Coordinates of C-alpha atoms in Angstrom, one line a residue:
M1 CA -38.4 -36.0 -3.2
Q2 CA -41.9 -35.7 -4.5
A3 CA -43.3 -34.7 -7.9
Q4 CA -46.3 -32.5 -8.4
K5 CA -47.9 -32.3 -11.9
S6 CA -49.2 -29.0 -13.1
G7 CA -50.4 -29.0 -16.7
S8 CA -47.6 -30.1 -19.1
S9 CA -44.8 -29.3 -16.7
V10 CA -43.5 -31.2 -13.7
H11 CA -42.5 -29.3 -10.5
H12 CA -40.0 -31.1 -8.3
V13 CA -40.4 -30.4 -4.6
T14 CA -37.6 -31.1 -2.2
T15 CA -38.0 -31.1 1.6
K16 CA -34.8 -32.7 2.7
D17 CA -31.5 -30.9 3.2
P18 CA -29.1 -32.8 0.8
S19 CA -26.1 -31.9 2.9
R20 CA -27.6 -34.3 5.5
D21 CA -29.0 -36.9 3.1
Q22 CA -26.4 -39.6 2.3
S23 CA -28.2 -40.7 -0.8
A24 CA -28.1 -37.1 -2.1
R25 CA -24.4 -36.9 -1.5
S26 CA -23.5 -40.1 -3.4
F27 CA -26.3 -40.0 -6.1
Q28 CA -26.1 -43.8 -6.4
T29 CA -22.5 -43.8 -7.5
T30 CA -20.5 -47.0 -6.9
D31 CA -17.3 -45.2 -6.1
T32 CA -17.3 -44.1 -2.4
N33 CA -14.2 -42.0 -2.9
V34 CA -15.9 -39.5 -5.3
D35 CA -16.6 -36.9 -2.7
L36 CA -13.7 -34.5 -2.3
P37 CA -14.6 -32.0 0.4
F38 CA -12.0 -29.4 1.1
S39 CA -10.5 -30.2 4.5
E40 CA -9.2 -27.4 6.7
G41 CA -5.5 -27.1 6.7
N42 CA -5.1 -29.2 3.6
V43 CA -3.6 -26.7 1.3
R44 CA -3.1 -28.1 -2.3
S45 CA -1.4 -26.7 -5.3
P46 CA -3.4 -25.5 -8.3
G47 CA -1.9 -28.4 -10.3
Q48 CA -3.3 -30.9 -7.9
V49 CA -6.7 -29.2 -7.9
C50 CA -6.8 -29.4 -11.7
Q51 CA -5.7 -33.0 -11.8
D52 CA -8.4 -34.0 -9.3
H53 CA -11.0 -32.0 -11.2
F54 CA -10.4 -33.8 -14.4
K55 CA -10.0 -37.1 -12.7
Y56 CA -13.4 -37.1 -11.2
S57 CA -15.2 -34.9 -13.8
N58 CA -16.9 -37.7 -15.6
K59 CA -18.1 -39.3 -12.4
R60 CA -19.5 -36.0 -11.1
R61 CA -21.2 -35.4 -14.4
F62 CA -23.9 -38.0 -13.7
R63 CA -24.3 -36.7 -10.1
R64 CA -24.7 -33.1 -11.3
A65 CA -27.7 -34.1 -13.6
A66 CA -29.5 -35.3 -10.5
V67 CA -28.4 -32.3 -8.5
T68 CA -29.8 -29.8 -11.0
K69 CA -33.3 -31.2 -10.5
H70 CA -33.0 -32.2 -6.9
V71 CA -31.7 -28.9 -5.5
Y72 CA -32.4 -26.1 -8.0
N73 CA -36.0 -27.3 -8.6
Y74 CA -36.3 -25.8 -12.1
R75 CA -39.0 -26.3 -14.7
V76 CA -39.4 -25.3 -18.3
V77 CA -42.4 -23.0 -18.8
K78 CA -44.1 -22.7 -22.2
T79 CA -45.5 -19.4 -23.5
G80 CA -49.3 -18.7 -23.3
D81 CA -49.9 -19.5 -27.0
G82 CA -48.1 -22.8 -26.8
S83 CA -45.1 -21.6 -28.8
A84 CA -41.5 -22.3 -27.7
P85 CA -39.9 -19.6 -25.6
E86 CA -37.5 -17.2 -27.4
W87 CA -34.5 -18.6 -25.6
Q88 CA -35.0 -22.1 -27.2
E89 CA -33.9 -20.9 -30.7
P90 CA -30.4 -19.9 -29.7
L91 CA -30.2 -22.9 -27.4
Q92 CA -31.0 -25.2 -30.3
M93 CA -28.4 -23.4 -32.5
L94 CA -25.7 -24.0 -29.8
L95 CA -26.6 -27.6 -29.2
E96 CA -26.4 -28.4 -32.9
S97 CA -23.1 -26.7 -33.5
T98 CA -21.2 -27.7 -30.3
P99 CA -19.6 -31.1 -30.4
V100 CA -19.7 -33.3 -27.3
S101 CA -16.6 -33.0 -25.1
S102 CA -15.2 -30.3 -27.4
A103 CA -11.6 -29.4 -26.7
E104 CA -10.9 -25.8 -25.9
T105 CA -8.3 -25.0 -28.6
E106 CA -5.9 -22.2 -28.1
D107 CA -6.2 -19.2 -30.4
T108 CA -3.2 -19.2 -32.6
N109 CA -3.8 -15.6 -33.6
Q110 CA -3.2 -14.4 -30.1
V111 CA 0.0 -12.4 -29.6
R112 CA 1.1 -13.0 -26.0
F113 CA 3.2 -9.8 -25.7
I114 CA 2.9 -9.6 -21.9
T115 CA 2.5 -12.2 -19.2
P116 CA 0.1 -11.8 -16.2
T117 CA 3.1 -11.4 -13.9
E118 CA 4.5 -8.6 -16.0
K119 CA 1.2 -6.9 -15.9
V120 CA 1.5 -6.7 -12.1
L121 CA 5.1 -5.5 -12.2
R122 CA 4.5 -2.9 -14.9
P123 CA 1.9 -0.4 -13.6
L124 CA 1.0 2.1 -16.2
P125 CA 1.9 5.8 -15.4
H126 CA -0.9 8.3 -15.0
R127 CA -1.0 10.2 -18.3
R128 CA -3.4 11.3 -21.0
A129 CA -4.3 8.8 -23.7
D130 CA -2.8 11.1 -26.4
E131 CA 0.5 11.2 -24.5
I132 CA 1.1 7.4 -24.9
P133 CA 3.9 7.2 -27.4
R134 CA 3.3 5.3 -30.7
P135 CA 5.9 2.7 -31.6
R136 CA 8.6 3.7 -34.1
K137 CA 8.0 0.5 -36.0
W138 CA 4.7 -1.3 -36.3
T139 CA 4.9 -5.0 -35.7
R140 CA 2.3 -7.4 -34.3
R141 CA 4.0 -7.2 -30.9
T142 CA 4.4 -3.4 -30.8
F143 CA 0.9 -2.9 -32.2
S144 CA -0.6 -5.2 -29.4
A145 CA 1.4 -3.4 -26.7
Y146 CA 0.2 0.0 -27.9
I147 CA -3.4 -1.2 -27.9
Y148 CA -2.9 -2.7 -24.4
D149 CA -1.6 0.7 -23.1
L150 CA -4.6 2.6 -24.6
C151 CA -7.2 0.2 -23.2
N152 CA -5.7 0.1 -19.8
S153 CA -4.9 3.8 -19.5
C154 CA -7.8 4.6 -17.3
P155 CA -6.6 6.7 -14.4
P156 CA -8.7 7.4 -11.3
R157 CA -11.3 10.1 -11.3
V158 CA -9.1 12.7 -9.5
V159 CA -6.2 12.1 -11.9
R160 CA -8.5 12.3 -15.0
R161 CA -9.7 15.7 -13.9
N162 CA -6.2 17.0 -13.4
L163 CA -5.1 15.6 -16.8
Y164 CA -8.0 16.7 -18.9
Q165 CA -9.2 19.8 -17.2
P166 CA -7.3 22.3 -19.5
D167 CA -9.2 21.3 -22.6
G168 CA -12.2 19.5 -21.1
Q169 CA -11.8 16.3 -23.1
Q170 CA -13.3 13.0 -21.8
H171 CA -10.8 10.2 -21.4
Q172 CA -13.1 7.5 -22.8
T173 CA -14.0 9.5 -25.8
L174 CA -10.3 10.2 -26.6
V175 CA -9.4 6.5 -26.2
T176 CA -12.2 5.5 -28.5
R177 CA -11.1 8.0 -31.2
M178 CA -7.5 6.9 -31.0
L179 CA -8.4 3.2 -31.2
V180 CA -10.3 3.8 -34.4
E181 CA -7.5 5.9 -35.8
V182 CA -4.8 3.4 -35.2
F183 CA -6.8 0.4 -36.6
L184 CA -7.5 2.4 -39.8
D185 CA -4.1 4.0 -40.1
P186 CA -2.4 2.7 -43.3
E187 CA 1.0 3.0 -41.7
A188 CA 0.0 0.7 -38.8
Q189 CA -1.6 -2.0 -41.0
G190 CA 1.6 -4.1 -40.9
G191 CA 1.0 -4.8 -37.2
L192 CA -2.7 -5.6 -37.4
N193 CA -3.6 -8.8 -35.6
T194 CA -6.8 -10.4 -34.2
A195 CA -5.6 -10.4 -30.6
A196 CA -5.1 -6.6 -30.6
F197 CA -8.6 -6.1 -32.1
N198 CA -10.1 -8.4 -29.4
M199 CA -8.5 -6.2 -26.7
A200 CA -9.9 -3.1 -28.3
L201 CA -13.3 -4.8 -28.8
E202 CA -13.5 -5.6 -25.1
Y203 CA -12.9 -2.0 -24.2
L204 CA -15.5 -0.7 -26.7
E205 CA -18.1 -3.3 -25.5
K206 CA -17.5 -2.3 -21.9
H207 CA -18.3 1.3 -22.7
N208 CA -21.2 0.4 -25.0
Q209 CA -19.7 1.8 -28.2
V210 CA -21.8 -0.4 -30.5
P211 CA -21.7 1.9 -33.6
T212 CA -18.0 2.2 -33.4
I213 CA -17.6 -1.6 -33.1
R214 CA -19.7 -2.2 -36.2
R215 CA -17.8 0.4 -38.2
V216 CA -14.3 -0.9 -37.3
F217 CA -15.4 -4.6 -37.7
V218 CA -16.6 -4.1 -41.2
E219 CA -13.6 -2.1 -42.3
L220 CA -11.1 -4.5 -40.8
E221 CA -12.8 -7.4 -42.5
E222 CA -12.4 -5.6 -45.8
L223 CA -8.7 -5.3 -45.1
G224 CA -8.5 -9.0 -44.7
L225 CA -8.2 -9.3 -40.9
R226 CA -9.4 -12.8 -39.9
M227 CA -11.8 -12.8 -36.9
N228 CA -11.8 -15.7 -34.6
V229 CA -14.3 -17.3 -32.1
K230 CA -13.1 -15.0 -29.3
T231 CA -14.0 -11.9 -31.4
F232 CA -17.6 -13.2 -31.6
N233 CA -17.6 -14.3 -28.0
I234 CA -16.9 -10.7 -26.9
M235 CA -19.7 -9.4 -29.1
L236 CA -22.1 -12.0 -27.7
R237 CA -21.1 -11.0 -24.2
G238 CA -21.9 -7.4 -25.0
A239 CA -25.3 -8.4 -26.3
A240 CA -25.9 -10.5 -23.2
M241 CA -25.0 -7.7 -20.8
T242 CA -27.8 -5.5 -22.4
R243 CA -30.2 -8.5 -22.4
D244 CA -30.6 -8.0 -26.2
I245 CA -31.6 -11.5 -27.4
S246 CA -32.3 -10.4 -31.0
N247 CA -28.7 -9.0 -31.3
F248 CA -27.3 -12.1 -29.6
I249 CA -29.0 -14.4 -32.2
F250 CA -27.9 -12.2 -35.0
V251 CA -24.2 -12.3 -33.9
L252 CA -24.4 -16.1 -33.2
R253 CA -25.7 -16.7 -36.7
I254 CA -22.9 -14.8 -38.3
M255 CA -20.4 -16.8 -36.2
L256 CA -21.9 -20.2 -37.2
D257 CA -22.1 -19.1 -40.9
R258 CA -18.3 -18.8 -40.7
R259 CA -18.1 -22.3 -39.4
L260 CA -16.7 -21.2 -36.1
T261 CA -17.3 -23.7 -33.3
P262 CA -18.9 -22.4 -30.1
T263 CA -16.7 -22.7 -27.0
G264 CA -17.4 -22.6 -23.3
E265 CA -17.2 -18.7 -23.4
T266 CA -20.0 -18.7 -26.0
W267 CA -22.2 -20.7 -23.7
V268 CA -21.3 -18.6 -20.7
A269 CA -22.3 -15.5 -22.7
F270 CA -25.6 -17.3 -23.4
L271 CA -26.1 -17.8 -19.6
M272 CA -25.5 -14.1 -19.1
L273 CA -28.4 -13.3 -21.4
F274 CA -31.1 -14.3 -18.9
E275 CA -32.1 -13.5 -15.4
S276 CA -34.4 -16.5 -14.8
T277 CA -32.8 -19.2 -12.7
P278 CA -34.8 -22.0 -14.2
I279 CA -33.6 -21.1 -17.7
K280 CA -30.0 -20.7 -16.5
M281 CA -30.2 -24.2 -14.9
K282 CA -31.5 -25.7 -18.2
I283 CA -28.6 -24.1 -20.1
L284 CA -26.1 -25.4 -17.4
E285 CA -27.5 -28.9 -17.8
C286 CA -27.0 -28.7 -21.6
M287 CA -23.4 -27.5 -21.1
D288 CA -22.7 -30.4 -18.8
T289 CA -24.2 -32.8 -21.4
K290 CA -21.8 -31.4 -24.0
G291 CA -18.9 -31.9 -21.6
L292 CA -18.0 -28.2 -21.5
L293 CA -17.9 -28.1 -17.7
Q294 CA -14.8 -30.4 -17.8
N295 CA -12.9 -27.2 -18.5
L296 CA -12.1 -25.7 -15.2
S297 CA -12.3 -22.1 -16.4
T298 CA -15.6 -22.6 -18.1
M299 CA -17.0 -24.3 -15.0
K300 CA -16.1 -21.4 -12.8
D301 CA -17.5 -18.8 -15.2
A302 CA -20.7 -20.8 -15.6
L303 CA -21.2 -21.2 -11.9
G304 CA -20.6 -17.5 -11.5
Q305 CA -23.8 -16.9 -13.5
V306 CA -26.0 -19.3 -11.6
I307 CA -24.7 -19.2 -8.0
D308 CA -27.0 -16.4 -6.9
G309 CA -30.1 -18.4 -7.8
A310 CA -28.6 -21.6 -6.4
L311 CA -27.8 -20.1 -3.0
D312 CA -31.1 -18.2 -3.0
G313 CA -33.0 -21.5 -3.6
W314 CA -30.9 -23.2 -0.9
L315 CA -31.6 -20.6 1.7
N316 CA -35.3 -20.3 0.8
R317 CA -35.7 -24.0 1.7
G318 CA -34.5 -23.3 5.2
W319 CA -31.2 -25.2 4.8
R320 CA -28.2 -24.2 6.7
P321 CA -26.0 -21.7 4.8
E322 CA -22.7 -23.2 6.2
N323 CA -23.5 -26.5 4.4
F324 CA -23.8 -24.9 1.0
V325 CA -20.1 -24.6 0.3
D326 CA -19.5 -28.2 1.4
Y327 CA -22.4 -29.4 -0.8
M328 CA -21.0 -27.6 -3.8
D329 CA -17.6 -29.2 -3.1
R330 CA -19.1 -32.6 -3.3
V331 CA -20.9 -31.9 -6.5
W332 CA -18.4 -29.8 -8.4
G333 CA -15.1 -30.5 -6.7
D334 CA -13.2 -28.1 -4.5
A335 CA -11.9 -25.9 -7.3
W336 CA -15.3 -24.4 -8.2
L337 CA -15.0 -21.3 -6.0
S338 CA -13.4 -18.5 -8.1
T339 CA -13.2 -14.8 -7.2
S340 CA -16.4 -13.8 -9.0
V341 CA -18.3 -16.8 -7.6
A342 CA -17.1 -16.0 -4.1
N343 CA -18.1 -12.4 -4.4
R344 CA -21.6 -13.4 -5.4
V345 CA -21.8 -15.8 -2.5
L346 CA -20.7 -13.1 -0.1
N347 CA -23.2 -10.7 -1.5
E348 CA -26.1 -13.1 -1.2
L349 CA -25.2 -13.9 2.4
G350 CA -24.8 -10.2 3.2
R351 CA -28.1 -9.3 1.6
R352 CA -29.9 -11.7 4.0
R353 CA -27.9 -10.3 6.9
L354 CA -26.1 -13.6 7.5
I355 CA -22.9 -11.8 8.5
P356 CA -21.3 -14.6 10.6
E357 CA -21.7 -17.0 7.7
L358 CA -20.4 -14.3 5.3
L359 CA -17.3 -13.9 7.5
A360 CA -16.8 -17.7 7.7
V361 CA -16.7 -17.9 3.9
W362 CA -14.3 -15.0 3.8
E363 CA -12.0 -16.8 6.2
T364 CA -11.9 -19.9 3.9
L365 CA -10.8 -18.0 0.7
P366 CA -7.1 -18.0 1.4
R367 CA -7.0 -21.7 2.2
R368 CA -8.8 -22.4 -1.1
G369 CA -6.3 -20.3 -3.1
V370 CA -9.0 -17.8 -4.1
I371 CA -7.6 -14.4 -4.9
F372 CA -10.1 -11.8 -3.6
D373 CA -10.3 -8.2 -4.9
S374 CA -11.7 -4.8 -3.8
V375 CA -15.2 -6.0 -4.7
S376 CA -14.9 -8.8 -2.1
V377 CA -13.8 -6.3 0.5
N378 CA -16.5 -3.8 -0.4
T379 CA -19.2 -6.4 -0.3
I380 CA -18.2 -7.4 3.2
L381 CA -17.9 -3.8 4.4
Q382 CA -21.2 -2.7 2.9
H383 CA -23.1 -5.5 4.6
S384 CA -21.2 -5.7 7.9
V385 CA -21.2 -2.0 8.8
H386 CA -24.9 -2.3 9.9
R387 CA -23.9 -4.5 12.8
G388 CA -22.0 -1.7 14.5
K389 CA -19.0 -3.9 15.2
L390 CA -16.3 -1.4 14.1
H391 CA -13.3 -3.6 15.0
E392 CA -14.8 -6.3 12.8
V393 CA -14.8 -4.0 9.9
V394 CA -11.2 -2.8 10.5
Q395 CA -10.1 -6.5 10.9
V396 CA -11.4 -7.2 7.3
I397 CA -9.2 -4.4 6.0
C398 CA -6.1 -5.7 7.9
Q399 CA -6.7 -9.2 6.7
A400 CA -7.1 -8.1 3.1
E401 CA -3.7 -6.2 3.2
E402 CA -2.0 -9.2 4.9
R403 CA -3.2 -11.8 2.5
S404 CA -2.4 -10.2 -0.9
P405 CA -1.3 -6.9 -2.4
I406 CA -4.7 -5.3 -2.9
E407 CA -5.6 -1.8 -4.1
F408 CA -8.8 -0.5 -2.5
D409 CA -11.0 1.5 -4.8
E410 CA -13.1 4.7 -4.3
A411 CA -16.1 2.6 -3.0
T412 CA -13.9 1.2 -0.2
Y413 CA -12.9 4.6 1.1
E414 CA -16.4 6.0 0.7
I415 CA -18.0 3.2 2.8
L416 CA -15.4 3.8 5.6
W417 CA -16.0 7.6 5.4
N418 CA -19.7 7.1 5.7
L419 CA -19.1 4.8 8.7
A420 CA -16.9 7.4 10.4
R421 CA -19.6 10.0 9.8
R422 CA -22.4 7.9 11.3
R423 CA -20.3 7.3 14.4
Q424 CA -18.6 10.7 14.6
L425 CA -15.1 9.1 14.4
Y426 CA -12.8 12.1 13.6
N427 CA -9.5 10.1 13.6
V428 CA -11.0 7.3 11.4
A429 CA -12.2 10.0 8.9
R430 CA -8.7 11.6 9.0
V431 CA -7.0 8.3 8.1
V432 CA -9.6 7.4 5.4
W433 CA -9.3 10.9 3.8
R434 CA -5.6 11.0 3.7
Y435 CA -5.1 7.5 2.3
A436 CA -7.7 8.1 -0.3
C437 CA -5.9 11.3 -1.3
T438 CA -2.5 9.7 -1.6
K439 CA -3.9 6.8 -3.5
A440 CA -6.0 9.1 -5.8
R441 CA -9.1 7.2 -4.9
L442 CA -11.4 10.0 -3.8
S443 CA -15.1 9.7 -4.8
Y444 CA -17.1 12.7 -5.8
K445 CA -19.3 12.3 -2.7
M446 CA -16.3 12.4 -0.3
E447 CA -14.8 15.4 -2.1
Y448 CA -18.1 17.3 -1.9
Q449 CA -18.7 16.5 1.8
V450 CA -15.2 17.7 2.7
Y451 CA -15.6 20.9 0.7
K452 CA -18.9 21.7 2.4
S453 CA -17.4 20.9 5.8
L454 CA -14.4 23.1 5.3
L455 CA -16.7 26.1 4.6
G456 CA -18.9 25.2 7.5
D457 CA -19.0 27.4 10.6
S458 CA -17.8 25.3 13.5
C459 CA -18.7 27.8 16.2
R460 CA -22.4 28.5 15.5
P461 CA -24.9 26.6 17.8
L462 CA -25.4 23.1 16.4
T463 CA -28.3 21.0 17.6
T464 CA -27.0 17.5 17.0
L465 CA -23.7 15.7 17.1
L466 CA -24.0 14.8 13.4
A467 CA -24.4 18.5 12.5
R468 CA -21.3 19.3 14.5
W469 CA -19.4 16.5 12.9
D470 CA -20.4 17.8 9.4
A471 CA -19.1 21.3 10.2
T472 CA -15.8 20.2 11.8
A473 CA -14.7 16.8 10.5
A474 CA -12.9 18.1 7.3
K475 CA -10.9 20.6 9.3
V476 CA -9.5 17.7 11.3
A477 CA -9.1 15.4 8.3
V478 CA -7.4 17.6 5.7
G479 CA -3.7 18.8 5.5
V480 CA -1.9 15.8 4.1
D481 CA 1.3 17.7 3.5
L482 CA 0.9 20.2 6.4
S483 CA 2.7 20.2 9.7
E484 CA 0.6 20.5 12.9
A485 CA 1.7 24.2 13.3
E486 CA 0.7 25.0 9.7
Q487 CA -2.6 23.3 10.1
S488 CA -3.4 25.1 13.4
S489 CA -2.5 28.4 11.9
I490 CA -4.8 27.9 8.9
F491 CA -7.7 26.8 10.9
K492 CA -7.6 29.7 13.3
T493 CA -9.6 31.4 10.6
C494 CA -12.3 28.8 11.0
E495 CA -13.7 30.5 14.2
W496 CA -15.6 33.1 12.3
I497 CA -18.2 33.7 14.9
D498 CA -15.6 34.9 17.5
N499 CA -15.0 38.3 15.8
G500 CA -18.6 38.5 14.3
K501 CA -17.4 38.6 10.7
P502 CA -18.8 36.4 8.0
R503 CA -16.7 34.2 5.7
D504 CA -14.8 36.3 3.2
G505 CA -13.3 35.5 -0.1
E506 CA -9.8 35.1 1.3
T507 CA -10.9 32.5 3.8
I508 CA -12.8 30.5 1.1
A509 CA -9.8 30.7 -1.2
Q510 CA -7.6 29.4 1.6
M511 CA -9.8 26.4 2.2
K512 CA -10.0 25.6 -1.5
E513 CA -6.2 25.7 -1.6
V514 CA -5.8 23.2 1.2
L515 CA -8.3 20.9 -0.5
R516 CA -6.5 21.2 -3.8
R517 CA -3.2 20.4 -2.3
D518 CA -4.6 17.3 -0.6
M519 CA -6.2 16.1 -3.8
A520 CA -2.8 16.5 -5.6
S521 CA -0.8 14.7 -2.9
Y522 CA -0.9 11.4 -4.9
R523 CA 1.9 12.8 -7.0
F524 CA 4.6 13.1 -4.4
I525 CA 3.4 11.6 -1.0
R526 CA 3.1 8.0 0.2
H527 CA 2.2 6.7 3.6
S528 CA 4.7 4.5 5.3
E529 CA 2.3 2.5 7.5
P530 CA -0.3 0.0 6.2
F531 CA -3.8 1.4 5.9
G532 CA -5.4 -1.2 8.2
R533 CA -2.9 -0.6 11.0
M534 CA -3.5 3.1 11.0
L535 CA -7.2 2.5 10.8
Q536 CA -7.0 0.4 13.9
S537 CA -5.0 3.0 15.8
A538 CA -7.5 5.7 14.7
L539 CA -10.5 3.7 15.9
E540 CA -8.9 3.1 19.3
L541 CA -8.2 6.9 19.7
D542 CA -11.7 7.8 18.7
E543 CA -13.1 5.3 21.2
A544 CA -11.0 7.0 23.9
W545 CA -12.3 10.4 22.8
L546 CA -15.9 9.2 23.0
R547 CA -15.4 7.7 26.5
A548 CA -14.0 11.0 27.8
G549 CA -16.5 13.1 25.9
E550 CA -13.7 14.9 24.1
E551 CA -15.4 14.7 20.7
T552 CA -17.2 17.9 21.5
K553 CA -14.0 20.0 22.0
S554 CA -12.8 22.7 19.6
V555 CA -11.4 22.2 16.2
A556 CA -8.0 23.5 17.4
W557 CA -7.9 20.8 20.2
K558 CA -8.8 18.0 17.8
V559 CA -6.1 19.0 15.3
S560 CA -3.5 19.2 18.1
N561 CA -4.5 15.8 19.5
A562 CA -5.4 13.9 16.4
L563 CA -3.6 10.8 15.3
R564 CA -0.2 11.4 13.6
I565 CA 0.0 9.7 10.2
P566 CA 3.7 9.3 9.0
T567 CA 4.2 10.0 5.3
V568 CA 7.0 9.5 2.8
L569 CA 8.1 12.4 0.5
E570 CA 10.6 11.4 -2.2
G571 CA 12.1 8.8 0.0
I572 CA 12.3 11.0 3.1
L573 CA 10.2 10.0 6.1
L574 CA 8.0 12.9 7.3
V575 CA 6.3 12.5 10.7
R576 CA 3.6 14.9 9.9
G577 CA 0.0 14.6 10.6

């Protein structure tokens, strides 16, 4: 490593890949057993991971200080007039108010009315926010449960439209109004508690309801509700998400004036405030100096804010991407990879079109005990569809369903729909549309494309395969609750050119009714086969159609020969298609 001086700052230049440099791996430590790379097949319990993390955290601390300068190559830049950058003021405030190796104390005001396991087992029904029943008696527990139901009552787009279409209300506006009403309701004041307010605060911050937050905050303080450090951490996170450093400093000063000690979440919010990797690395070094990274949760959250820049710097130096995860294991321990961190790693690799390396990281997640989500799947799909390897894309869906109970979102189905459109895959589009309908995960773009396709004339001369697909695909895809005979009967009216008559109002109404029934099928229809398995079967059938040139045949032929998708209606198996 060499050092180049430029003015008052020092720029560290690294030319060696630390994954191959033995001195960089050990960082002059005397204990040769410090490195704990994750070995393949060595599955360890979360308890063992945590024990190892804290056992070696102090030894790794000295190594991380060297790593920050050795790998991430940061430097502190002064402003043009010689004054300190604006980020140094809040940094100094945090350094002065955070004790070294501060213990993350548990919030005694929290009301733990529901466990994470119960959250999974208790899905909220689809209903309007004003249909959620209020408790008969207000206690801290019932108050918190009611706030939880309000804040988590966000049904999918299709369901929201069906629920609120009669009076045209917006779900978010209604929830915000009801949160304000219940917190300021004199009858409910017996159940007021800080944990419930923090839940509501997170919802309001997420939807940028700053004036509402200020109003409720002031009025609840006048009622004597004691705010805790988590309350301020949520507000700091909201300021950081909008990159509002002035508001961040303002909230931080109020927090410190009340003698509340900053926690790891406070520092993570401070990390979120900046886009600059050098500044983030300086803050991370300060967090390590204070011992905050000894907390496993804080370490993962902090790394989630810097991993993009770290991986970007690693790849810009020409170092091998497959060595990055091993290197991070040696520096941070093998418990550093969380869901959010993994998603950022996947996105950075995909952005650089390093798809084999991306899939290699994806394969390691189950062995590490990392729980992936729909964002993980969408990231892989979004970047890997450009390779044209369709079976690779379908395999990701199958693996995701096998590894954990995952709910794909609107983006997942839209990505797959666009893929089917580009490759003119009628059966894939059929499976994607029907599963999206029964899961109530239809995006507006999918709905609009299907509507235009239903009204398209499939018999007029079409110059390209894509134009033909746009005019016919929806007629093959729709009909979740229709039998083959019913579907064929309806789409006989699609051949408008045959009798020389234009589309009439009756035909358009019929198409709209089919679309409406599909979009309402989430209420009473479920599919009996896994999505990935049906997607695989659809892809194989489409490939057979393409080889035989059958994708150019009539709509009636496609409907009769399309993949049958078994459905379940109120516990009865329906082999309809």
